mmCIF file of C-alpha atoms in Angstrom:
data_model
loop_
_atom_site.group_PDB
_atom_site.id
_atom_site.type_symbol
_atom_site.label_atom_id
_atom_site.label_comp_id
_atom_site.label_asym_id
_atom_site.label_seq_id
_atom_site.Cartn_x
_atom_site.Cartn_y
_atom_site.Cartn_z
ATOM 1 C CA UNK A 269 -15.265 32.086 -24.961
ATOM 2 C CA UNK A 270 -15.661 34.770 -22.312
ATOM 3 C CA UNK A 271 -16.759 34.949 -18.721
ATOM 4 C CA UNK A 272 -17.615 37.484 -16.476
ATOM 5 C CA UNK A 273 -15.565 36.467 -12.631
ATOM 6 C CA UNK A 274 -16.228 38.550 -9.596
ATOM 7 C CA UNK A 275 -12.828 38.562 -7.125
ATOM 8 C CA UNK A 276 -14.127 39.404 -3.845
ATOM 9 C CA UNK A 277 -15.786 42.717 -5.081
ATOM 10 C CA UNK A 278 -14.368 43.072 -8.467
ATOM 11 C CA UNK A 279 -15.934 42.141 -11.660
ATOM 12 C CA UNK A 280 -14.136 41.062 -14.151
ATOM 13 C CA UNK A 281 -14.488 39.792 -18.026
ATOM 14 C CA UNK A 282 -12.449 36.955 -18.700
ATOM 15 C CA UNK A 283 -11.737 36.084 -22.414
ATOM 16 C CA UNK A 284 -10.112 33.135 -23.871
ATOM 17 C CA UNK A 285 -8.875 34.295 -26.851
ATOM 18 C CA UNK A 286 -6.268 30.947 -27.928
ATOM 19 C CA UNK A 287 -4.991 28.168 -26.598
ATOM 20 C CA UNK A 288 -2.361 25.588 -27.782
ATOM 21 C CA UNK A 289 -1.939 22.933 -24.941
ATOM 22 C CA UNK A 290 -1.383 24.838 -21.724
ATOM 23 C CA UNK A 291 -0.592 27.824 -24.097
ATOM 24 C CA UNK A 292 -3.188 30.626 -23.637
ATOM 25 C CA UNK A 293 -3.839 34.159 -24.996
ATOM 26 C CA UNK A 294 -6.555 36.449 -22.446
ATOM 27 C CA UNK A 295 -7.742 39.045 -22.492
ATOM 28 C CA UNK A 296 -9.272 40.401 -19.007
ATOM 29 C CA UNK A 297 -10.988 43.883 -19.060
ATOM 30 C CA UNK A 298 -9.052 45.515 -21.425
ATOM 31 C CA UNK A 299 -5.516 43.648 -20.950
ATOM 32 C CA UNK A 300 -3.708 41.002 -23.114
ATOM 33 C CA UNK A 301 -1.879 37.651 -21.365
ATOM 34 C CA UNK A 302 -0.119 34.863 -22.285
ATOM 35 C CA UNK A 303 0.012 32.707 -19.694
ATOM 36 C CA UNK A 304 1.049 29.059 -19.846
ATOM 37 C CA UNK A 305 -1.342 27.332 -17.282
ATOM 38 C CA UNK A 306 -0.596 23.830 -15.542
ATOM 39 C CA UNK A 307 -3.239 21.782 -13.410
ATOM 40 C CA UNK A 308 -1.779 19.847 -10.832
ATOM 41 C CA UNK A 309 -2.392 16.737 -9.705
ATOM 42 C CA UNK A 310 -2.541 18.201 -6.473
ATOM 43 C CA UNK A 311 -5.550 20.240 -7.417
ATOM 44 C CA UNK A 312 -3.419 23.229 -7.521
ATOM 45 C CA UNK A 313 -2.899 25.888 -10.697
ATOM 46 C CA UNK A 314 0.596 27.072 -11.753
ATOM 47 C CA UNK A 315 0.762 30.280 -13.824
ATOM 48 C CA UNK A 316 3.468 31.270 -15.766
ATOM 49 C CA UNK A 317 3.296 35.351 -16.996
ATOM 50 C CA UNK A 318 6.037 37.979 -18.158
ATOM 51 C CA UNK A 319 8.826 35.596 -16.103
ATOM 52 C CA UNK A 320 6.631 35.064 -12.792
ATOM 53 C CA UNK A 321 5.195 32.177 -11.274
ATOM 54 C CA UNK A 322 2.046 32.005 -9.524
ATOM 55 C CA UNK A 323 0.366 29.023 -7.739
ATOM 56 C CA UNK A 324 -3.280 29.197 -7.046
ATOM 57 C CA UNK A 325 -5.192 26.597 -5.368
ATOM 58 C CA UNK A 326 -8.852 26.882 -5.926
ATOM 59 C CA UNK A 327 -11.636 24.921 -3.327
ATOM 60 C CA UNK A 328 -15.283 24.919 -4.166
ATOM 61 C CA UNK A 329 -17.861 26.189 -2.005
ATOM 62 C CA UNK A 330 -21.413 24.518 -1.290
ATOM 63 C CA UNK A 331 -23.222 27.080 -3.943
ATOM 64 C CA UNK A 332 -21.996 26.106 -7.736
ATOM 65 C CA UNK A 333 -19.750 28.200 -9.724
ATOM 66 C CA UNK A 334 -17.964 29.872 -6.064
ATOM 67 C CA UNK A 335 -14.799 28.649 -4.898
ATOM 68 C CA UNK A 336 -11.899 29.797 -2.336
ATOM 69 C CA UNK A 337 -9.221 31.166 -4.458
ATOM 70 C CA UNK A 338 -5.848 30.710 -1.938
ATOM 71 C CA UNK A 339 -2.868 32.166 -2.752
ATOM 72 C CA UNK A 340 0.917 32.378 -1.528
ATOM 73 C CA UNK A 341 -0.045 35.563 0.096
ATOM 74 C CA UNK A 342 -3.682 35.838 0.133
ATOM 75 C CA UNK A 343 -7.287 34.373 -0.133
ATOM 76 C CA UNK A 344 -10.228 35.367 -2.141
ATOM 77 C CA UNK A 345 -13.602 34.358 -3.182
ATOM 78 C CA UNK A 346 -14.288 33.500 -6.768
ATOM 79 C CA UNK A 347 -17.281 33.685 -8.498
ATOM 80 C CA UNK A 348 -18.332 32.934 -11.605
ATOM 81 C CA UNK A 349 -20.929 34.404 -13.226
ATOM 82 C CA UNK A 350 -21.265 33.404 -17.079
ATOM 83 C CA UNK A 351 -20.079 30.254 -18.363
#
């Protein structure tokens, strides 16, 4: 399955490539992951990648398929445009 995402003004093509449980391999662009992914209860995403932890809390917008991507440090806007 693959998606194209535009991050503020990049574009980027999202690939799922596996996934066991919360166990994914993506690719993005040209560049291999694996990431083990969480959902929170809290409506909140924790990433786990090469040792570091990210948190990413993502709010939808009025207009389907956008949401407010917020970060520890900063915020962007998330679109997605296959699915």
């Amino acid at each position: 399955m693959s998606v194209e995402i535009k991050i503020d003004n990049r574009l980027a093509k999202v690939e799922l490539l596996e996934q066991h449980d919360n166990l994914l391999k993506v690719r993005v662009d040209d560049r291999m992951y694996d990431i083990d992914l969480m959902h929170t209860p809290g409506g909140t995403f924790s990433i786990l990648e090469s040792g570091h932890s990210y948190n990413i809390e993502l709010v939808p917008q009025e207009q389907a398929k956008k949401y407010t991507a917020y970060t520890l440090y900063k915020t962007f806007d998330v679109e997605i445009i296959d699915a």
